[in-house]
Steps between C-alpha positions, in 0.01 A plus 500: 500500500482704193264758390111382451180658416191509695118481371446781752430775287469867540292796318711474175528173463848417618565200723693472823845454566649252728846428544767377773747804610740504768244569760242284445250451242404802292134595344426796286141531508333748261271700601122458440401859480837646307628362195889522515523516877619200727532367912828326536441204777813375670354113664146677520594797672455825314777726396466742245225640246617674154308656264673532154324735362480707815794464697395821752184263597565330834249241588637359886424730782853500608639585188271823432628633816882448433406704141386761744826510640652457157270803429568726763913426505538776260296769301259359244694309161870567643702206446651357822774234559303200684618193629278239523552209726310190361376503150195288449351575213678853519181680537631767697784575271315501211225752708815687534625494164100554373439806722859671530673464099861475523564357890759272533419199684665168678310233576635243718338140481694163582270290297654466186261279334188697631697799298581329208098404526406843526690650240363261244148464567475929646771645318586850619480839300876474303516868584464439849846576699421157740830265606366217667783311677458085601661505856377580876306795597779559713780456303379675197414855737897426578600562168254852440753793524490742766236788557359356120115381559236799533275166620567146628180261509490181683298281424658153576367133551598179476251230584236823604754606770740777460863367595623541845828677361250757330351647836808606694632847594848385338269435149380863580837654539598352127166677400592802618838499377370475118212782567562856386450705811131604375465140422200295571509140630172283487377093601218313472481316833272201554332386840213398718414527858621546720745742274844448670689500183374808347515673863828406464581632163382838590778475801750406298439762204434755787878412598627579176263777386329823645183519318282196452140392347367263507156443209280162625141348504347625800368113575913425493609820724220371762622118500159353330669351152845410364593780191776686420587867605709730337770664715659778342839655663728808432759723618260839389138566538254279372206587282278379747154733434527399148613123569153510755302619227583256260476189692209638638324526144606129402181245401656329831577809771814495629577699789859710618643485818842714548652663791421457869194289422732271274782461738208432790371240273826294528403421871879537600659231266870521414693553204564187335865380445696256217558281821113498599344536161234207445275482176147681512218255543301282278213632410220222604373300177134675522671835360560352133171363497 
């Protein structure tokens, strides 16, 4: 299926996008109240929002909190090396490359045609320092040198699930390896009630790492709705007062659990494994409604 246009239009005038990539079928939908900013759909399930003309504007709850993290990884306009582990609609490297001038960036997403897609349609600054690479999360952190990435940002899904081989301590010790020692490593993990997989997570980054956050929806930390937290991991101390205050001044709330209250939140579940790794859940249908 080849590119066509849609009579859904947006505030300027422009039309949507659909298209068949790799993972599915592909909608760029433009936005009602912005003129040059889009959602990218992947089979109805929403994956990225870019603004064009305002590339530091981050419209899905998720994302503003990983550009607090982005924010907070190092002082105010430094450039930073950041890795970024699913590309979408690269929203978060081009936050990166909006907010922080001269970072030098790898994006990592296996979906060449949703790339080729994106480039066309929501082409990047051509001063931007972004490599985007078309292979597995996985295998493209392999290739990232040593000690290189001041961040890495995961933000992977296929089908709305992130990929079993994406939530193991063996994945974490690859992350590691490419961090700088001060380095910063950051997911967006999706689930629902009763929470296993995310208690989970936070086991299996607590394995790896000595100081975790974790930035969520209160509903989702108390079980009531499906959403997607934000756990944030290093070797060295986190922001966390600052991190707090900024989630807590989002038009949603978020709230930040770290230390003994984060580790009591896991309920005592283990650190998952390559061997034991399953897929995070589906989210129900009612969420993209």
């Amino acid at each position: 299926m080849g590119k066509s246009r849609n009579p859904r239009r947006g505030s300027g005038g422009a039309e949507a996008v659909v298209e068949a990539v790799d993972g599915g079928l592909a909608e760029l939908m433009p936005d009602r109240d912005r003129a040059r900013a889009w959602t990218l759909l992947i089979d109805g399930a929403p994956q990225s929002h870019v603004d064009l003309d305002d590339p530091s504007y981050l419209s899905f709850e998720y994302q503003r909190r990983l550009g607090h993290v982005i924010d907070l990884v190092a002082p105010a306009g430094k450039p930073v090396h950041a890795v970024h582990l699913g590309g979408g609609a690269l929203t978060l490297a081009r936050y990166v490359a909006a907010t922080r001038p001269r970072s030098t960036q790898q994006a990592v997403e296996r979906d060449a045609a949703l790339v080729q897609l994106v480039r066309r349609e929501l082409p990047l600054d051509p001063n931007a320092r972004i490599r985007v690479r078309s292979v597995d999360a996985r295998e493209g952190l392999s290739k990232v040198l040593d000690g290189w990435a001041d961040l890495v940002i995961a933000d992977v899904f296929s089908g709305a699930r992130t990929p079993a081989h994406l939530t193991s301590t063996e994945f974490l010790d690859d992350v590691r390896r490419v961090l700088k020692p001060s380095g910063c490593y950051a997911a967006n993990v999706a689930d629902g009630p009763p929470l296993a997989h995310l208690r989970g997570q936070i086991a299996t980054a607590a394995a790896r790492f000595p100081e975790l956050a974790l930035v969520a929806d209160p509903a989702v930390l108390r079980g009531k709705r499906f959403g997607n937290a934000v756990l944030v991991a290093s070797d060295t101390p986190l922001p966390v007062a600052e991190l707090t205050r900024r989630a807590a001044s989002d038009p949603h709330p978020g709230r930040v659990e770290h230390g003994r209250a984060l580790l009591d939140f896991t309920g005592g579940a283990t650190p998952v494994t390559d061997e034991a790794a399953i897929a995070s859940p589906a989210p129900p249908p009612s969420v993209f409604r």
